[in-house]
Structure formats: C-alpha cells, structure tokens
Amino acid sequence: MKNIFLIGMPSSGKSTLGRRLARELGYYFVDTDKLIIQEEGGRSINDIFQTDGEAYFREVERRVLHTIEPNSQFVVATGGGMPCFHDNMAYIKANGLSIFLDITPEQLLDRMLRHKLNERPLFNRQDPTLLQNLRQKYTDRRFFYTQADFTISGETDVETLSKQLEAYL
Ligand SMILES: Nc1ncnc2c1ncn2[C@@H]1O[C@H](COP(=O)(O)OP(=O)(O)OP(=O)(O)O)[C@@H](O)[C@H]1O
Ligand SMILES: O=C(O)C1=C[C@@H](O)[C@@H](O)[C@H](O)C1
Ligand SMILES: [Mg+2]
C-alpha cells in the first residue's frame, strides 16, 4: 500500500483530480491546506500568512505532512508550495507515489481568472503581474516538482491513470 501525493502549482488540478482518483481507487482523499486550517483552529490560510508569516505557515505545513499515515490509502492533494520547502519532497518520495500535474503558467492563469477560487496569499487574481508571478514560481519550483515519480502534462483520463498506477501501489 502506498499513498499518492499530487503536487503542482495552485490551480493545476490537485483537488479535482485527487477526488476523482481517490473514488476510482477506493482511497481516502485528503487536502493538506485543509489539514493546516484544522490544525490552526479554523483560521484561513490568508490569516495565517498575514498574522504569523510564511515561515510559520511552512512549519505547520511540514508538521501536517508528517501526520498523514505512511503506507496507507490516501490520495493527498498537497499545498502548491509544499514540495519546495524543508525536506518535504524527500519525505513525499519516501512515503508514497508522487505525481506532478504539469500545467503551463498560461493555463494556470486562465483557470485562476475563470473560476471563483479561494484567496491565495501568494497569487492575487487582481494583480496585473499575476502571469509574471506564475511564470517565475513555475520556473523556480520545477526543480522540486520534477522529482515526482510521474509527470502528467495537461488533461488526464482518471480511469487510465488509476490502472497505470495500480502496478506501483
Ligand atoms: N483538467 C482540467 N481541465 C480544466 N479545468 C480544470 C481541470 N482540472 C481542474 N480544473 C479547474 O481548475 C481549477 C483549479 O482546480 P483545482 O482546485 O483542482 O486545483 P488545485 O491544484 O487543487 O488548486 P488549489 O491551489 O486551489 O488547491 C478549478 O476551478 C477546476 O475546476
Ligand atoms: O503555492 C503556494 O505556495 C501555496 C499554495 C496553496 O495551496 C497554499 O498552501 C498556500 O496558499 C501557499
Ligand atoms: Mg486544491
């Protein structure tokens, strides 16, 4: 048994694909941003960033990652930055199968502007330089994201994906 970690930029589809994949495999679905909010007594992620700063948020994020039972049956939608801080990517690789959802900054922008989304401290939909920001973060983060066991670029057929993964679980 292995957990499955979905990693990638905000809006790359971790929650959407994660829920579908969990249903298909009969796994539980968990979202690390939700775990952080729970751990912080219901405070929003924006509130945590504003009040305590990003470094504090990243500490909680790391702690929450370690609470997920290893070698179990969870599909984990990780926070967009999670693999890029502390030893999180090494931990993810040691404790499950990792899948990078590789979506271009242009597609990410399109999704962020099109859909009503949760507020994100690092990606402001009102910001005229959002695309530049997405490009910069995408470039900086690829070093971590590309360490995943699998990379999926663009659209995915969940049935096919779950069959492909079965051999590794
Ligand atoms: N394959 C897809 N094609 C087109 N749109 C998609 C696809 N997957 C997800 N979306 C849309 O993109 C938006 C972001 O998807 P989702 O919330 O799953 O991403 P996420 O990686 O979990 O982002 P977040 O950082 O908000 O947690 C949603 O509005 C969703 O409907
Ligand atoms: O990309 C990021 O760094 C983040 C993504 C979100 O999932 C949240 O974890 C938070 O807003 C930070
Ligand atoms: Mg999500």
XYZ file of N, CA, C and O and ligand atoms in Angstrom:
720
model
N 0.833 -1.198 0.000
C 0.000 0.000 0.000
C 0.870 1.252 0.000
O 1.843 1.326 0.725
N 0.472 2.180 -0.819
C 1.216 3.438 -0.862
C 0.257 4.606 -1.009
O -0.700 4.523 -1.780
N 0.542 5.672 -0.308
C -0.223 6.895 -0.527
C 0.172 7.499 -1.873
O 1.275 7.256 -2.378
N -0.725 8.309 -2.415
C -0.446 9.006 -3.667
C -0.452 10.506 -3.385
O -1.437 11.024 -2.852
N 0.640 11.169 -3.712
C 0.747 12.617 -3.481
C 0.657 13.340 -4.822
O 1.467 13.084 -5.728
N -0.319 14.232 -4.931
C -0.422 15.068 -6.130
C 0.258 16.388 -5.830
O -0.051 17.032 -4.820
N 1.194 16.757 -6.678
C 1.916 18.009 -6.459
C 1.818 18.887 -7.707
O 1.599 18.397 -8.814
N 1.975 20.183 -7.507
C 1.931 21.112 -8.637
C 1.463 22.485 -8.188
O 1.053 22.684 -7.039
N 1.513 23.394 -9.124
C 1.158 24.790 -8.857
C -0.312 24.922 -8.441
O -1.127 24.044 -8.749
N -0.654 26.025 -7.763
C -2.060 26.275 -7.462
C -2.885 26.290 -8.749
O -2.441 26.849 -9.752
N -4.017 25.639 -8.719
C -4.912 25.562 -9.876
C -4.512 24.490 -10.879
O -5.102 24.407 -11.951
N -3.508 23.691 -10.534
C -3.081 22.663 -11.503
C -4.046 21.480 -11.540
O -3.948 20.628 -12.422
N -4.974 21.412 -10.580
C -5.988 20.355 -10.616
C -5.814 19.284 -9.555
O -6.423 18.213 -9.639
N -5.028 19.563 -8.522
C -4.740 18.551 -7.492
C -6.014 18.080 -6.781
O -6.211 16.888 -6.578
N -6.867 19.046 -6.428
C -8.091 18.673 -5.701
C -9.072 17.964 -6.627
O -9.660 16.942 -6.248
N -9.230 18.505 -7.811
C -10.190 17.920 -8.765
C -9.780 16.496 -9.133
O -10.566 15.550 -8.998
N -8.542 16.331 -9.576
C -8.065 15.002 -9.968
C -7.976 14.091 -8.739
O -8.314 12.909 -8.810
N -7.533 14.661 -7.616
C -7.355 13.879 -6.394
C -8.644 13.214 -5.953
O -8.658 12.021 -5.643
N -9.730 13.978 -5.944
C -11.016 13.414 -5.522
C -11.454 12.293 -6.465
O -11.892 11.240 -6.022
N -11.295 12.537 -7.754
C -11.701 11.520 -8.738
C -10.847 10.261 -8.612
O -11.346 9.150 -8.673
N -9.557 10.477 -8.436
C -8.633 9.340 -8.340
C -8.924 8.518 -7.086
O -8.926 7.277 -7.126
N -9.196 9.205 -5.982
C -9.499 8.509 -4.730
C -10.759 7.660 -4.902
O -10.798 6.495 -4.481
N -11.764 8.230 -5.548
C -13.013 7.493 -5.765
C -12.746 6.259 -6.618
O -13.197 5.166 -6.328
N -11.969 6.440 -7.666
C -11.668 5.362 -8.598
C -10.900 4.217 -7.910
O -11.148 3.042 -8.153
N -9.976 4.576 -7.018
C -9.132 3.566 -6.371
C -9.720 3.057 -5.055
O -9.185 2.117 -4.458
N -10.775 3.696 -4.574
C -11.309 3.359 -3.255
C -10.401 3.838 -2.138
O -10.304 3.212 -1.085
N -9.700 4.953 -2.367
C -8.808 5.545 -1.372
C -9.522 6.700 -0.663
O -10.536 7.192 -1.127
N -8.941 7.146 0.443
C -9.409 8.365 1.101
C -8.768 9.551 0.390
O -7.660 9.440 -0.125
N -9.471 10.694 0.442
C -8.896 11.913 -0.128
C -8.585 12.893 0.990
O -9.397 13.086 1.899
N -7.407 13.486 0.949
C -7.054 14.483 1.952
C -6.319 15.645 1.274
O -5.590 15.455 0.312
N -6.588 16.859 1.802
C -6.006 18.067 1.223
C -5.178 18.730 2.332
O -5.724 19.070 3.384
N -3.893 18.899 2.115
C -3.036 19.375 3.219
C -3.376 20.805 3.636
O -3.220 21.153 4.806
N -3.866 21.648 2.702
C -4.284 23.000 3.100
C -5.445 22.920 4.099
O -5.517 23.694 5.052
N -6.335 21.960 3.893
C -7.474 21.788 4.825
C -6.962 21.305 6.178
O -7.455 21.726 7.226
N -5.970 20.427 6.157
C -5.401 19.930 7.424
C -4.763 21.077 8.208
O -4.849 21.134 9.434
N -4.121 21.993 7.471
C -3.485 23.146 8.129
C -4.556 24.023 8.783
O -4.410 24.444 9.933
N -5.643 24.268 8.066
C -6.727 25.095 8.615
C -7.295 24.445 9.887
O -7.506 25.106 10.900
N -7.474 23.127 9.833
C -7.949 22.389 11.029
C -6.972 22.542 12.184
O -7.354 22.855 13.308
N -5.708 22.299 11.877
C -4.639 22.361 12.884
C -4.587 23.752 13.536
O -4.254 23.901 14.702
N -4.939 24.772 12.752
C -4.898 26.160 13.231
C -6.268 26.639 13.719
O -6.545 27.849 13.710
N -7.120 25.701 14.074
C -8.408 26.047 14.686
C -9.371 26.773 13.768
O -10.196 27.560 14.242
N -9.256 26.526 12.460
C -10.211 27.099 11.513
C -9.784 28.425 10.903
O -10.511 29.011 10.111
N -8.592 28.904 11.254
C -8.105 30.155 10.635
C -7.855 29.923 9.149
O -7.413 28.851 8.748
N -8.090 30.967 8.356
C -7.849 30.818 6.922
C -6.344 30.876 6.629
O -5.565 31.387 7.454
N -5.965 30.399 5.463
C -4.545 30.424 5.074
C -4.071 31.866 4.932
O -2.964 32.209 5.344
N -4.943 32.722 4.406
C -4.588 34.148 4.323
C -4.297 34.718 5.704
O -3.332 35.460 5.886
N -5.138 34.380 6.662
C -4.955 34.873 8.032
C -3.621 34.373 8.593
O -2.867 35.146 9.196
N -3.321 33.112 8.374
C -2.054 32.554 8.903
C -0.863 33.308 8.296
O 0.055 33.721 8.999
N -0.892 33.518 6.982
C 0.196 34.251 6.311
C 0.309 35.676 6.863
O 1.396 36.153 7.157
N -0.855 36.347 6.966
C -0.831 37.764 7.373
C -0.412 37.945 8.824
O 0.354 38.833 9.154
N -0.912 37.071 9.682
C -0.659 37.239 11.114
C 0.701 36.685 11.530
O 1.424 37.306 12.306
N 1.037 35.514 11.012
C 2.238 34.825 11.509
C 3.354 34.695 10.479
O 4.444 34.238 10.821
N 3.055 35.009 9.227
C 4.093 34.979 8.203
C 4.246 33.634 7.516
O 3.772 32.604 7.993
N 4.927 33.664 6.384
C 5.062 32.442 5.582
C 5.897 31.374 6.285
O 5.591 30.184 6.207
N 6.949 31.792 6.987
C 7.830 30.797 7.628
C 7.037 29.952 8.628
O 7.203 28.728 8.693
N 6.138 30.623 9.371
C 5.289 29.896 10.327
C 4.380 28.924 9.572
O 4.256 27.755 9.944
N 3.758 29.439 8.492
C 2.883 28.580 7.674
C 3.636 27.340 7.193
O 3.126 26.222 7.248
N 4.868 27.531 6.742
C 5.645 26.397 6.207
C 5.997 25.376 7.291
O 6.119 24.186 7.009
N 6.139 25.856 8.524
C 6.381 24.939 9.646
C 5.157 24.059 9.890
O 5.272 22.846 10.064
N 3.982 24.720 9.922
C 2.748 23.958 10.143
C 2.543 22.974 8.990
O 2.167 21.817 9.189
N 2.826 23.441 7.789
C 2.662 22.605 6.588
C 3.517 21.341 6.684
O 3.063 20.234 6.390
N 4.742 21.539 7.145
C 5.648 20.388 7.281
C 5.109 19.410 8.330
O 5.101 18.199 8.120
N 4.653 19.963 9.444
C 4.155 19.128 10.545
C 2.948 18.310 10.086
O 2.833 17.115 10.364
N 2.060 18.976 9.361
C 0.838 18.332 8.890
C 1.160 17.178 7.919
O 0.548 16.115 7.967
N 2.155 17.392 7.084
C 2.563 16.332 6.141
C 2.943 15.059 6.904
O 2.598 13.950 6.499
N 3.624 15.240 8.035
C 4.078 14.089 8.815
C 2.955 13.389 9.570
O 3.170 12.297 10.101
N 1.760 14.028 9.634
C 0.648 13.365 10.338
C -0.096 12.392 9.422
O -0.951 11.643 9.887
N 0.186 12.408 8.131
C -0.516 11.516 7.204
C 0.106 10.131 7.323
O 1.313 9.966 7.155
N -0.745 9.190 7.640
C -0.260 7.828 7.893
C 0.508 7.290 6.684
O -0.020 7.245 5.576
N 1.766 6.890 6.885
C 2.546 6.386 5.748
C 2.016 5.021 5.272
O 1.338 4.327 6.024
N 2.357 4.666 4.081
C 1.966 3.367 3.516
C 0.500 3.041 3.759
O 0.169 1.951 4.204
N -0.331 4.002 3.481
C -1.756 3.799 3.690
C -2.488 4.034 2.373
O -1.890 3.893 1.303
N -3.759 4.385 2.458
C -4.540 4.533 1.221
C -5.144 5.933 1.144
O -6.349 6.095 1.174
N -4.253 6.903 1.050
C -4.684 8.281 0.907
C -4.230 8.836 -0.438
O -3.077 8.629 -0.839
N -5.136 9.546 -1.095
C -4.715 10.427 -2.181
C -4.586 11.802 -1.540
O -5.553 12.304 -0.963
N -3.391 12.362 -1.609
C -3.108 13.616 -0.913
C -2.951 14.754 -1.920
O -2.040 14.728 -2.759
N -3.845 15.747 -1.844
C -3.645 16.984 -2.615
C -2.768 17.874 -1.745
O -3.180 18.281 -0.655
N -1.564 18.138 -2.183
C -0.622 18.914 -1.374
C -0.796 20.414 -1.665
O -1.290 20.789 -2.725
N -0.357 21.243 -0.741
C -0.335 22.678 -0.997
C 0.649 22.965 -2.128
O 1.649 22.247 -2.280
N 0.367 24.016 -2.906
C 1.186 24.293 -4.088
C 2.677 24.428 -3.803
O 3.515 24.018 -4.607
N 3.011 25.000 -2.642
C 4.430 25.216 -2.341
C 5.063 24.099 -1.528
O 6.294 24.086 -1.340
N 4.242 23.176 -1.046
C 4.747 22.188 -0.089
C 6.041 21.475 -0.516
O 6.988 21.378 0.285
N 6.124 20.973 -1.754
C 7.334 20.202 -2.118
C 8.612 21.035 -2.097
O 9.712 20.472 -2.120
N 8.462 22.350 -2.061
C 9.611 23.244 -2.247
C 10.187 23.747 -0.931
O 11.107 24.564 -0.943
N 9.669 23.276 0.183
C 10.144 23.751 1.490
C 10.590 22.584 2.359
O 10.110 21.461 2.210
N 11.537 22.901 3.237
C 12.087 21.912 4.178
C 12.531 20.659 3.406
O 12.975 20.760 2.272
N 12.340 19.495 4.042
C 12.706 18.248 3.353
C 11.439 17.575 2.811
O 11.388 16.350 2.681
N 10.416 18.384 2.523
C 9.105 17.811 2.200
C 9.121 16.901 0.973
O 8.474 15.861 0.962
N 9.852 17.298 -0.069
C 9.832 16.473 -1.288
C 10.492 15.116 -1.017
O 10.002 14.082 -1.480
N 11.563 15.124 -0.250
C 12.226 13.851 0.093
C 11.275 12.989 0.917
O 11.177 11.769 0.701
N 10.551 13.609 1.824
C 9.598 12.874 2.666
C 8.480 12.275 1.802
O 8.098 11.116 1.967
N 7.971 13.094 0.891
C 6.906 12.627 -0.005
C 7.394 11.426 -0.813
O 6.714 10.411 -0.932
N 8.603 11.533 -1.341
C 9.137 10.443 -2.173
C 9.349 9.166 -1.358
O 9.165 8.066 -1.855
N 9.702 9.325 -0.105
C 9.955 8.163 0.754
C 8.662 7.529 1.251
O 8.678 6.400 1.748
N 7.553 8.256 1.125
C 6.313 7.776 1.744
C 5.145 7.574 0.793
O 4.002 7.484 1.239
N 5.423 7.523 -0.480
C 4.325 7.283 -1.406
C 4.726 7.532 -2.845
O 5.880 7.826 -3.136
N 3.741 7.399 -3.706
C 3.951 7.707 -5.125
C 3.623 9.171 -5.334
O 2.610 9.656 -4.832
N 4.459 9.858 -6.086
C 4.201 11.274 -6.309
C 3.901 11.533 -7.783
O 4.525 10.926 -8.674
N 2.950 12.427 -8.004
C 2.538 12.763 -9.372
C 2.548 14.282 -9.517
O 1.877 14.988 -8.759
N 3.318 14.757 -10.479
C 3.386 16.196 -10.763
C 2.369 16.533 -11.845
O 2.436 15.992 -12.955
N 1.426 17.400 -11.519
C 0.467 17.886 -12.520
C 1.074 19.123 -13.168
O 1.112 20.203 -12.577
N 1.594 18.923 -14.355
C 2.370 19.974 -15.031
C 1.473 20.771 -15.967
O 1.119 20.308 -17.056
N 1.086 21.950 -15.513
C 0.193 22.832 -16.274
C 0.953 24.134 -16.519
O 1.590 24.665 -15.603
N 0.895 24.647 -17.732
C 1.684 25.848 -18.061
C 1.157 27.081 -17.297
O -0.032 27.145 -16.958
N 2.028 28.064 -17.063
C 1.582 29.286 -16.383
C 0.396 29.944 -17.090
O -0.492 30.488 -16.441
N 0.357 29.876 -18.420
C -0.747 30.493 -19.164
C -2.069 29.790 -18.844
O -3.099 30.432 -18.658
N -2.022 28.452 -18.780
C -3.234 27.693 -18.435
C -3.640 27.939 -16.980
O -4.824 28.029 -16.664
N -2.638 28.056 -16.115
C -2.925 28.315 -14.695
C -3.635 29.660 -14.559
O -4.629 29.782 -13.844
N -3.117 30.657 -15.275
C -3.720 31.993 -15.236
C -5.168 31.921 -15.708
O -6.070 32.470 -15.067
N -5.364 31.243 -16.809
C -6.702 31.110 -17.375
C -7.663 30.511 -16.343
O -8.761 31.016 -16.127
N -7.213 29.433 -15.678
C -8.074 28.797 -14.665
C -8.315 29.721 -13.479
O -9.424 29.798 -12.966
N -7.259 30.417 -13.060
C -7.412 31.299 -11.894
C -8.384 32.432 -12.171
O -9.138 32.836 -11.297
N -8.351 32.960 -13.396
C -9.226 34.081 -13.727
C -10.646 33.613 -14.029
O -11.606 34.318 -13.773
N -10.755 32.423 -14.566
C -12.062 31.923 -14.983
C -12.921 31.483 -13.792
O -14.117 31.679 -13.773
N -12.260 30.841 -12.827
C -13.031 30.238 -11.741
C -12.955 31.066 -10.475
O -11.925 31.645 -10.159
N -14.048 31.075 -9.778
C -14.073 31.721 -8.461
C -13.280 30.807 -7.524
O -13.621 29.664 -7.298
N -12.188 31.351 -7.007
C -11.289 30.479 -6.235
C -11.066 30.990 -4.827
O -11.305 32.154 -4.538
N -10.561 30.118 -4.011
C -10.118 30.507 -2.683
C -9.044 31.592 -2.834
O -8.270 31.586 -3.778
N -9.034 32.515 -1.882
C -7.997 33.552 -1.903
C -6.646 32.907 -1.638
O -6.535 32.005 -0.837
N -5.631 33.379 -2.338
C -4.296 32.817 -2.157
C -3.322 33.932 -1.821
O -3.171 34.872 -2.596
N -2.623 33.816 -0.705
C -1.715 34.900 -0.315
C -0.620 35.182 -1.336
O -0.199 36.326 -1.482
N -0.180 34.164 -2.052
C 0.946 34.377 -2.973
C 0.525 34.638 -4.417
O 1.356 34.963 -5.259
N -0.774 34.458 -4.716
C -1.248 34.636 -6.091
C -2.554 35.410 -6.073
O -3.617 34.852 -5.810
N -2.441 36.691 -6.338
C -3.588 37.588 -6.266
C -4.204 37.746 -7.657
O -3.537 38.192 -8.595
N -5.481 37.411 -7.770
C -6.149 37.474 -9.086
C -6.245 38.904 -9.608
O -6.371 39.118 -10.799
N -6.210 39.886 -8.699
C -6.315 41.305 -9.090
C -4.977 41.847 -9.606
O -4.925 42.912 -10.209
N -3.898 41.138 -9.325
C -2.547 41.614 -9.609
C -2.262 41.591 -11.114
O -2.319 40.538 -11.745
N -1.962 42.755 -11.728
C -1.695 42.774 -13.175
C -0.440 41.980 -13.553
O -0.262 41.633 -14.721
N 0.417 41.704 -12.592
C 1.636 40.934 -12.895
C 1.486 39.460 -12.493
O 2.480 38.751 -12.321
N 0.227 39.002 -12.383
C -0.006 37.605 -11.958
C 0.679 36.591 -12.887
O 1.279 35.621 -12.422
N 0.598 36.830 -14.198
C 1.214 35.876 -15.125
C 2.728 35.808 -14.915
O 3.310 34.723 -14.879
N 3.348 36.966 -14.753
C 4.797 37.001 -14.492
C 5.135 36.235 -13.215
O 6.105 35.478 -13.163
N 4.303 36.465 -12.208
C 4.488 35.788 -10.922
C 4.374 34.269 -11.095
O 5.197 33.503 -10.581
N 3.349 33.850 -11.843
C 3.159 32.413 -12.068
C 4.342 31.820 -12.827
O 4.834 30.738 -12.497
N 4.835 32.557 -13.825
C 5.976 32.070 -14.614
C 7.209 31.922 -13.737
O 7.945 30.927 -13.825
N 7.427 32.928 -12.888
C 8.598 32.901 -12.021
C 8.535 31.728 -11.038
O 9.487 30.952 -10.899
N 7.373 31.559 -10.387
C 7.223 30.483 -9.398
C 7.314 29.112 -10.084
O 7.911 28.179 -9.558
N 6.691 29.020 -11.257
C 6.721 27.763 -12.014
C 8.174 27.386 -12.319
O 8.585 26.240 -12.145
N 8.958 28.358 -12.759
C 10.369 28.113 -13.078
C 11.143 27.716 -11.815
O 11.872 26.728 -11.812
N 10.945 28.476 -10.750
C 11.674 28.198 -9.502
C 11.317 26.824 -8.932
O 12.154 26.138 -8.359
N 10.045 26.454 -9.060
C 9.568 25.249 -8.383
C 9.764 23.966 -9.162
O 9.659 22.875 -8.597
N 10.004 24.101 -10.453
C 10.134 22.891 -11.280
C 11.229 21.965 -10.773
O 11.117 20.749 -10.904
N 12.267 22.523 -10.193
C 13.352 21.694 -9.652
C 12.795 20.649 -8.672
O 13.216 19.492 -8.670
N 11.827 21.070 -7.860
C 11.233 20.162 -6.866
C 10.149 19.295 -7.508
O 10.118 18.084 -7.331
N 9.260 19.945 -8.241
C 8.127 19.217 -8.828
C 8.592 18.056 -9.718
O 7.980 16.983 -9.732
N 9.675 18.297 -10.463
C 10.100 17.268 -11.424
C 10.784 16.074 -10.751
O 11.150 15.121 -11.428
N 10.920 16.112 -9.444
C 11.433 14.933 -8.734
C 10.336 13.887 -8.517
O 10.591 12.789 -8.007
N 9.105 14.243 -8.883
C 7.984 13.309 -8.703
C 8.208 12.031 -9.514
O 8.932 12.026 -10.513
N 7.564 10.956 -9.090
C 7.696 9.671 -9.805
C 7.066 9.742 -11.192
O 7.540 9.101 -12.123
N 5.978 10.491 -11.302
C 5.289 10.618 -12.592
C 4.969 12.090 -12.852
O 4.710 12.832 -11.915
N 4.987 12.448 -14.124
C 4.541 13.794 -14.517
C 3.382 13.649 -15.488
O 3.446 12.837 -16.422
N 2.332 14.401 -15.234
C 1.205 14.407 -16.173
C 1.071 15.822 -16.720
O 0.910 16.772 -15.959
N 1.177 15.938 -18.027
C 1.026 17.255 -18.646
C -0.351 17.347 -19.267
O -0.731 16.501 -20.075
N -1.099 18.337 -18.860
C -2.419 18.577 -19.444
C -3.483 17.629 -18.933
O -3.418 17.153 -17.807
N -4.451 17.351 -19.800
C -5.627 16.564 -19.430
C -5.282 15.121 -19.071
O -4.324 14.560 -19.579
N -6.099 14.531 -18.203
C -5.868 13.140 -17.793
C -7.168 12.371 -17.777
O -8.197 12.896 -17.376
N -7.077 11.152 -18.140
C -8.207 10.234 -18.040
C -7.990 9.440 -16.742
O -7.050 8.649 -16.633
N -8.850 9.684 -15.773
C -8.634 9.114 -14.432
C -8.657 7.583 -14.438
O -7.893 6.940 -13.714
N -9.527 7.003 -15.265
C -9.603 5.534 -15.323
C -8.269 4.953 -15.793
O -7.741 4.001 -15.206
N -7.712 5.550 -16.849
C -6.432 5.058 -17.381
C -5.328 5.268 -16.347
O -4.523 4.363 -16.096
N -5.329 6.445 -15.746
C -4.295 6.752 -14.767
C -4.342 5.773 -13.599
O -3.308 5.241 -13.183
N -5.516 5.509 -13.084
C -5.595 4.615 -11.918
C -5.141 3.208 -12.281
O -4.495 2.533 -11.477
N -5.409 2.776 -13.509
C -4.933 1.444 -13.945
C -3.413 1.429 -14.028
O -2.751 0.472 -13.618
N -2.854 2.521 -14.567
C -1.388 2.605 -14.675
C -0.743 2.583 -13.293
O 0.307 1.978 -13.092
N -1.385 3.233 -12.344
C -0.798 3.347 -11.003
C -0.882 2.036 -10.222
O -0.039 1.759 -9.374
N -1.917 1.253 -10.528
C -2.149 0.035 -9.739
C -0.901 -0.835 -9.627
O -0.623 -1.413 -8.585
N -0.137 -0.892 -10.689
C 1.074 -1.721 -10.694
C 2.102 -1.250 -9.665
O 2.963 -2.015 -9.239
N 2.007 -0.005 -9.267
C 3.001 0.571 -8.357
C 2.500 0.667 -6.917
O 3.250 1.054 -6.026
N 1.224 0.380 -6.685
C 0.652 0.636 -5.350
C 0.830 -0.547 -4.400
O 0.975 -1.667 -4.823
N -8.305 19.046 -16.249
C -8.860 20.257 -16.068
N -9.253 20.988 -17.124
C -9.795 22.212 -16.948
N -10.011 22.787 -15.753
C -9.655 22.094 -14.679
C -9.051 20.794 -14.766
N -8.777 20.351 -13.525
C -9.192 21.339 -12.713
N -9.724 22.363 -13.396
C -10.282 23.601 -12.847
O -9.199 24.405 -12.423
C -9.492 24.979 -11.154
C -8.424 24.545 -10.184
O -8.508 23.143 -9.975
P -8.220 22.533 -8.543
O -8.942 23.301 -7.496
O -8.460 21.075 -8.644
O -6.652 22.833 -8.454
P -5.703 22.718 -7.202
O -4.391 22.284 -7.741
O -6.325 21.878 -6.156
O -5.608 24.228 -6.762
P -5.581 24.904 -5.303
O -4.309 25.609 -5.257
O -6.735 25.863 -5.299
O -5.719 23.861 -4.250
C -10.878 24.505 -10.743
O -11.785 25.524 -10.988
C -11.131 23.309 -11.620
O -12.494 23.187 -11.961
O 1.714 27.887 -3.887
C 1.791 28.114 -2.671
O 2.849 28.446 -2.121
C 0.591 27.932 -1.849
C -0.459 27.201 -2.344
C -1.664 26.888 -1.577
O -2.060 25.547 -1.827
C -1.489 27.129 -0.085
O -0.728 26.089 0.502
C -0.812 28.449 0.162
O -1.656 29.447 -0.355
C 0.562 28.533 -0.488
Mg -6.829 22.275 -4.143
